[in-house]
Tab-separated table of C-alpha atoms in Angstrom:
chain	number	residue	atom	x	y	z
A	1	UNK	CA	100.715	91.393	95.819
A	2	UNK	CA	103.066	91.733	98.454
A	3	UNK	CA	100.603	90.315	100.996
A	4	UNK	CA	100.020	87.213	98.657
A	5	UNK	CA	104.257	86.569	98.394
A	6	UNK	CA	104.287	86.922	102.485
A	7	UNK	CA	101.541	84.516	103.066
A	8	UNK	CA	102.565	82.117	100.541
A	9	UNK	CA	105.918	82.079	99.494
A	10	UNK	CA	107.557	83.922	102.345
A	11	UNK	CA	106.469	84.382	106.443
A	12	UNK	CA	103.637	82.272	106.113
A	13	UNK	CA	105.616	78.683	105.251
A	14	UNK	CA	108.518	80.094	107.722
A	15	UNK	CA	105.492	80.895	110.480
A	16	UNK	CA	104.067	77.090	109.997
A	17	UNK	CA	107.759	75.564	110.195
A	18	UNK	CA	108.561	77.645	113.488
A	19	UNK	CA	104.722	77.334	115.133
A	20	UNK	CA	103.646	74.266	113.737
A	21	UNK	CA	100.464	75.436	114.043
A	22	UNK	CA	97.786	73.017	115.366
A	23	UNK	CA	93.874	74.122	113.395
A	24	UNK	CA	90.777	73.745	115.048
A	25	UNK	CA	87.108	75.119	113.699
A	26	UNK	CA	88.469	76.493	110.563
A	27	UNK	CA	85.383	75.543	108.763
A	28	UNK	CA	83.862	78.598	110.941
A	29	UNK	CA	85.216	81.064	108.377
A	30	UNK	CA	82.680	82.288	106.012
A	31	UNK	CA	84.224	81.560	102.115
A	32	UNK	CA	82.915	84.529	101.113
A	33	UNK	CA	81.165	87.996	102.229
A	34	UNK	CA	81.961	90.317	105.236
A	35	UNK	CA	82.744	88.656	108.963
A	36	UNK	CA	84.798	89.454	112.192
A	37	UNK	CA	87.274	87.437	113.457
A	38	UNK	CA	87.700	88.629	117.037
A	39	UNK	CA	90.544	86.834	119.073
A	40	UNK	CA	92.544	87.111	122.172
A	41	UNK	CA	95.998	88.824	121.796
A	42	UNK	CA	99.203	87.256	123.476
A	43	UNK	CA	101.778	87.967	121.723
A	44	UNK	CA	103.495	90.089	118.597
A	45	UNK	CA	103.119	86.974	116.807
A	46	UNK	CA	99.400	87.049	116.542
A	47	UNK	CA	99.447	89.397	113.881
A	48	UNK	CA	100.536	86.989	111.607
A	49	UNK	CA	100.305	83.228	112.628
A	50	UNK	CA	96.543	83.141	111.901
A	51	UNK	CA	96.401	85.348	108.734
A	52	UNK	CA	98.702	82.671	107.369
A	53	UNK	CA	96.193	79.918	107.851
A	54	UNK	CA	93.067	81.652	106.745
A	55	UNK	CA	92.255	80.844	103.433
A	56	UNK	CA	91.116	84.405	102.852
A	57	UNK	CA	92.648	87.739	103.414
A	58	UNK	CA	92.624	89.248	107.255
A	59	UNK	CA	92.599	92.713	107.554
A	60	UNK	CA	93.405	93.736	110.699
A	61	UNK	CA	93.173	97.094	112.693
A	62	UNK	CA	96.825	97.783	114.100
A	63	UNK	CA	98.348	100.271	116.990
A	64	UNK	CA	99.327	103.726	114.634
A	65	UNK	CA	102.780	103.108	116.340
A	66	UNK	CA	103.606	100.744	114.034
A	67	UNK	CA	103.497	102.948	111.284
A	68	UNK	CA	105.241	106.004	112.645
A	69	UNK	CA	108.461	104.913	113.476
A	70	UNK	CA	111.821	107.199	112.894
A	71	UNK	CA	114.228	106.424	109.952
A	72	UNK	CA	114.764	103.983	107.556
A	73	UNK	CA	114.099	100.876	110.012
A	74	UNK	CA	110.381	102.627	110.733
A	75	UNK	CA	109.460	102.941	107.136
A	76	UNK	CA	110.463	99.415	106.567
A	77	UNK	CA	108.282	98.713	109.358
A	78	UNK	CA	105.214	100.687	108.496
A	79	UNK	CA	105.450	99.314	104.558
A	80	UNK	CA	105.863	96.025	106.047
A	81	UNK	CA	102.668	96.066	107.859
A	82	UNK	CA	100.519	97.977	105.166
A	83	UNK	CA	101.637	95.130	103.409
A	84	UNK	CA	100.327	91.867	105.206
A	85	UNK	CA	96.771	94.450	105.419
A	86	UNK	CA	97.246	96.113	108.381
A	87	UNK	CA	95.566	99.429	109.045
A	88	UNK	CA	97.251	101.707	111.325
A	89	UNK	CA	94.700	102.772	114.566
A	90	UNK	CA	94.814	105.614	116.892
A	91	UNK	CA	94.325	104.366	120.157
A	92	UNK	CA	94.117	107.875	121.886
A	93	UNK	CA	90.148	107.433	122.147
A	94	UNK	CA	87.240	109.985	121.482
A	95	UNK	CA	87.621	110.835	117.440
A	96	UNK	CA	90.590	108.776	117.198
A	97	UNK	CA	88.213	105.853	117.911
A	98	UNK	CA	85.461	107.021	115.627
A	99	UNK	CA	87.982	107.099	113.084
A	100	UNK	CA	89.162	103.516	113.734
A	101	UNK	CA	85.119	102.491	113.673
A	102	UNK	CA	85.200	103.980	110.308
A	103	UNK	CA	88.008	102.340	108.946
A	104	UNK	CA	86.961	99.045	110.184
A	105	UNK	CA	83.852	99.518	109.045
A	106	UNK	CA	84.773	100.464	105.129
A	107	UNK	CA	86.691	97.010	105.275
A	108	UNK	CA	83.378	95.226	106.041
A	109	UNK	CA	81.360	97.292	103.556
A	110	UNK	CA	83.581	95.519	100.839
A	111	UNK	CA	82.537	92.237	101.980
A	112	UNK	CA	86.155	91.491	103.722
A	113	UNK	CA	87.809	89.902	106.504
A	114	UNK	CA	88.100	92.455	109.542
A	115	UNK	CA	90.565	91.136	112.264
A	116	UNK	CA	90.391	92.468	115.589
A	117	UNK	CA	91.902	92.078	119.180
A	118	UNK	CA	88.700	93.503	121.257
A	119	UNK	CA	90.930	94.142	124.546
A	120	UNK	CA	92.598	96.660	122.936
A	121	UNK	CA	96.496	95.426	123.755
A	122	UNK	CA	98.906	92.948	124.360
A	123	UNK	CA	98.238	90.821	127.634
A	124	UNK	CA	100.782	91.107	129.971
A	125	UNK	CA	100.432	88.047	131.829
A	126	UNK	CA	98.762	85.915	129.460
A	127	UNK	CA	94.998	86.594	131.157
A	128	UNK	CA	91.731	87.362	129.172
A	129	UNK	CA	90.878	91.120	129.803
A	130	UNK	CA	87.710	92.788	129.477
A	131	UNK	CA	86.919	93.479	125.885
A	132	UNK	CA	86.245	97.467	124.397
A	133	UNK	CA	83.079	97.633	122.733
A	134	UNK	CA	84.265	98.877	119.342
A	135	UNK	CA	83.707	95.218	117.946
A	136	UNK	CA	80.361	95.390	118.936
A	137	UNK	CA	79.545	98.799	117.150
A	138	UNK	CA	81.101	97.754	114.122
A	139	UNK	CA	79.192	94.177	114.153
A	140	UNK	CA	75.803	95.639	114.868
A	141	UNK	CA	76.084	98.928	112.440
A	142	UNK	CA	77.735	96.499	109.670
A	143	UNK	CA	75.328	93.438	110.347
A	144	UNK	CA	78.257	91.217	110.169
A	145	UNK	CA	78.736	87.752	111.924
A	146	UNK	CA	81.838	87.638	114.824
A	147	UNK	CA	84.189	84.397	114.478
A	148	UNK	CA	85.565	84.204	118.105
A	149	UNK	CA	89.223	82.608	117.912
A	150	UNK	CA	91.817	81.601	120.400
A	151	UNK	CA	95.655	82.004	120.192
A	152	UNK	CA	96.850	79.045	122.717
A	153	UNK	CA	100.605	78.984	123.196
A	154	UNK	CA	102.039	82.189	121.489
A	155	UNK	CA	102.533	83.667	124.893
A	156	UNK	CA	104.601	81.004	126.249
A	157	UNK	CA	106.411	81.448	122.471
A	158	UNK	CA	106.628	85.287	122.062
A	159	UNK	CA	105.682	87.287	125.454
A	160	UNK	CA	105.996	90.972	125.579
A	161	UNK	CA	109.451	91.940	125.315
A	162	UNK	CA	111.023	89.371	123.681
A	163	UNK	CA	112.351	89.709	120.291
A	164	UNK	CA	112.079	86.579	118.760
A	165	UNK	CA	109.723	83.593	119.419
A	166	UNK	CA	111.075	80.359	120.469
A	167	UNK	CA	110.051	77.656	118.241
A	168	UNK	CA	107.178	75.770	119.734
A	169	UNK	CA	103.671	74.092	118.766
A	170	UNK	CA	100.674	76.395	119.349
A	171	UNK	CA	96.790	76.182	118.534
A	172	UNK	CA	94.535	78.551	116.513
A	173	UNK	CA	90.787	77.697	117.802
A	174	UNK	CA	87.936	79.305	116.113
A	175	UNK	CA	84.468	78.898	117.403
A	176	UNK	CA	81.203	79.137	115.374
A	177	UNK	CA	80.165	82.693	114.369
A	178	UNK	CA	78.009	84.941	116.442
A	179	UNK	CA	75.107	86.869	114.937
A	180	UNK	CA	74.173	89.880	116.674
A	181	UNK	CA	71.635	90.881	114.238
A	182	UNK	CA	69.140	90.769	116.549
A	183	UNK	CA	70.203	94.168	117.537
A	184	UNK	CA	70.108	95.664	114.614
A	185	UNK	CA	69.615	99.751	114.802
A	186	UNK	CA	71.141	99.618	118.189
A	187	UNK	CA	74.260	100.226	117.731
A	188	UNK	CA	74.153	103.437	119.962
A	189	UNK	CA	72.831	101.429	122.967
A	190	UNK	CA	75.800	101.218	125.111
A	191	UNK	CA	74.266	98.486	127.444
A	192	UNK	CA	73.570	96.922	123.966
A	193	UNK	CA	77.047	97.114	123.113
A	194	UNK	CA	78.813	96.229	126.397
A	195	UNK	CA	76.123	93.098	126.415
A	196	UNK	CA	77.481	91.904	122.873
A	197	UNK	CA	81.336	92.541	123.376
A	198	UNK	CA	80.900	90.360	126.791
A	199	UNK	CA	79.221	87.652	124.476
A	200	UNK	CA	82.097	87.736	122.125
A	201	UNK	CA	84.612	87.338	124.932
A	202	UNK	CA	82.942	84.854	127.019
A	203	UNK	CA	82.935	82.701	123.617
A	204	UNK	CA	86.997	83.686	123.068
A	205	UNK	CA	87.558	82.844	127.062
A	206	UNK	CA	85.572	79.276	126.445
A	207	UNK	CA	87.819	78.650	123.393
A	208	UNK	CA	91.021	79.844	125.260
A	209	UNK	CA	91.045	78.247	128.519
A	210	UNK	CA	92.417	81.744	129.965
A	211	UNK	CA	91.845	83.340	133.204
A	212	UNK	CA	89.556	86.455	132.888
A	213	UNK	CA	90.213	89.702	134.609
A	214	UNK	CA	87.010	91.826	134.551
A	215	UNK	CA	89.152	95.164	133.670
A	216	UNK	CA	90.640	96.563	130.935
A	217	UNK	CA	93.877	95.151	129.798
A	218	UNK	CA	95.658	98.773	129.431
A	219	UNK	CA	94.741	99.892	132.650
A	220	UNK	CA	96.218	96.587	134.327
A	221	UNK	CA	99.387	96.992	132.260
A	222	UNK	CA	100.020	100.483	133.277
A	223	UNK	CA	99.678	99.269	136.876
A	224	UNK	CA	101.939	96.300	136.405
A	225	UNK	CA	104.802	98.599	135.090
A	226	UNK	CA	104.379	101.269	137.727
A	227	UNK	CA	104.501	98.958	140.471
A	228	UNK	CA	107.738	97.286	138.988
A	229	UNK	CA	109.349	100.831	138.543
A	230	UNK	CA	108.205	101.589	142.281
A	231	UNK	CA	109.775	98.364	143.199
A	232	UNK	CA	112.708	98.834	141.491
A	233	UNK	CA	113.121	102.672	142.770
A	234	UNK	CA	113.097	100.899	146.605
A	235	UNK	CA	115.448	98.312	145.822
A	236	UNK	CA	118.203	101.213	144.666
A	237	UNK	CA	117.117	102.959	147.721
A	238	UNK	CA	117.726	100.441	149.620
A	239	UNK	CA	120.882	99.676	148.415
A	240	UNK	CA	122.493	102.752	148.618
A	241	UNK	CA	121.358	102.601	152.176
A	242	UNK	CA	122.713	99.409	152.686
A	243	UNK	CA	126.022	100.783	151.451
A	244	UNK	CA	126.351	103.430	153.338
A	245	UNK	CA	125.952	101.497	156.939
A	246	UNK	CA	128.687	99.135	155.430
A	247	UNK	CA	130.876	102.769	154.912
A	248	UNK	CA	130.542	103.830	158.740
A	249	UNK	CA	130.924	100.179	160.167
A	250	UNK	CA	134.098	100.030	158.279
A	251	UNK	CA	135.459	103.605	159.184
A	252	UNK	CA	134.478	102.902	162.926
A	253	UNK	CA	136.606	99.338	162.652
A	254	UNK	CA	139.470	101.049	161.524
A	255	UNK	CA	139.546	104.010	164.070
A	256	UNK	CA	139.760	101.420	166.423
């Protein structure tokens, strides 16, 4: 009920007003039956804009941190994300990753649409990063088509760190469904899963026109953050050293 209220009465109309989305290829979304919508991930707004324009309900796998915040704000945030059809996913790997796949497969076995970002996290610089193979594992295991999706303009509207989005027009582009039924029974073959994932990412790339980076987004983001911290420390050290130099020079001048 909350999903319908937000989509058609509250959040959906607001998002259409702010972003004035241009929709391309919506006919590629199946009218019924299970399917995966796999897209690039540029902005926090992606979680809401794309589901708002798809006629059917889309259930997303979302990071567990959205559901575990402290206090009243945390509880309200968790309630909101559940209300808009998000499922919490622990991204720590190992057993947690298997639980995430199980959650996604449960959605697909009910004949619903599952939304997923194969990159695993938002792009910190607007480029498209290497996909993780969870999307391939679910597609092959469930035997469902994958509809590639490209969000264009959401990075400029609301990049990482920006609380409120800019009012600007964006584009949401869907590609033809990808059929991986030829790999039925091969969901445990890691080379097959890598090939399927790369094919999905290639289609997203063709739709989005982004620059592609053959490494995982999480690793690149962590490296960029580490470099920024290191530069900040060097800047502080340099500033302190300059201050000392000025102090010594000023003292000598007074003594003369």
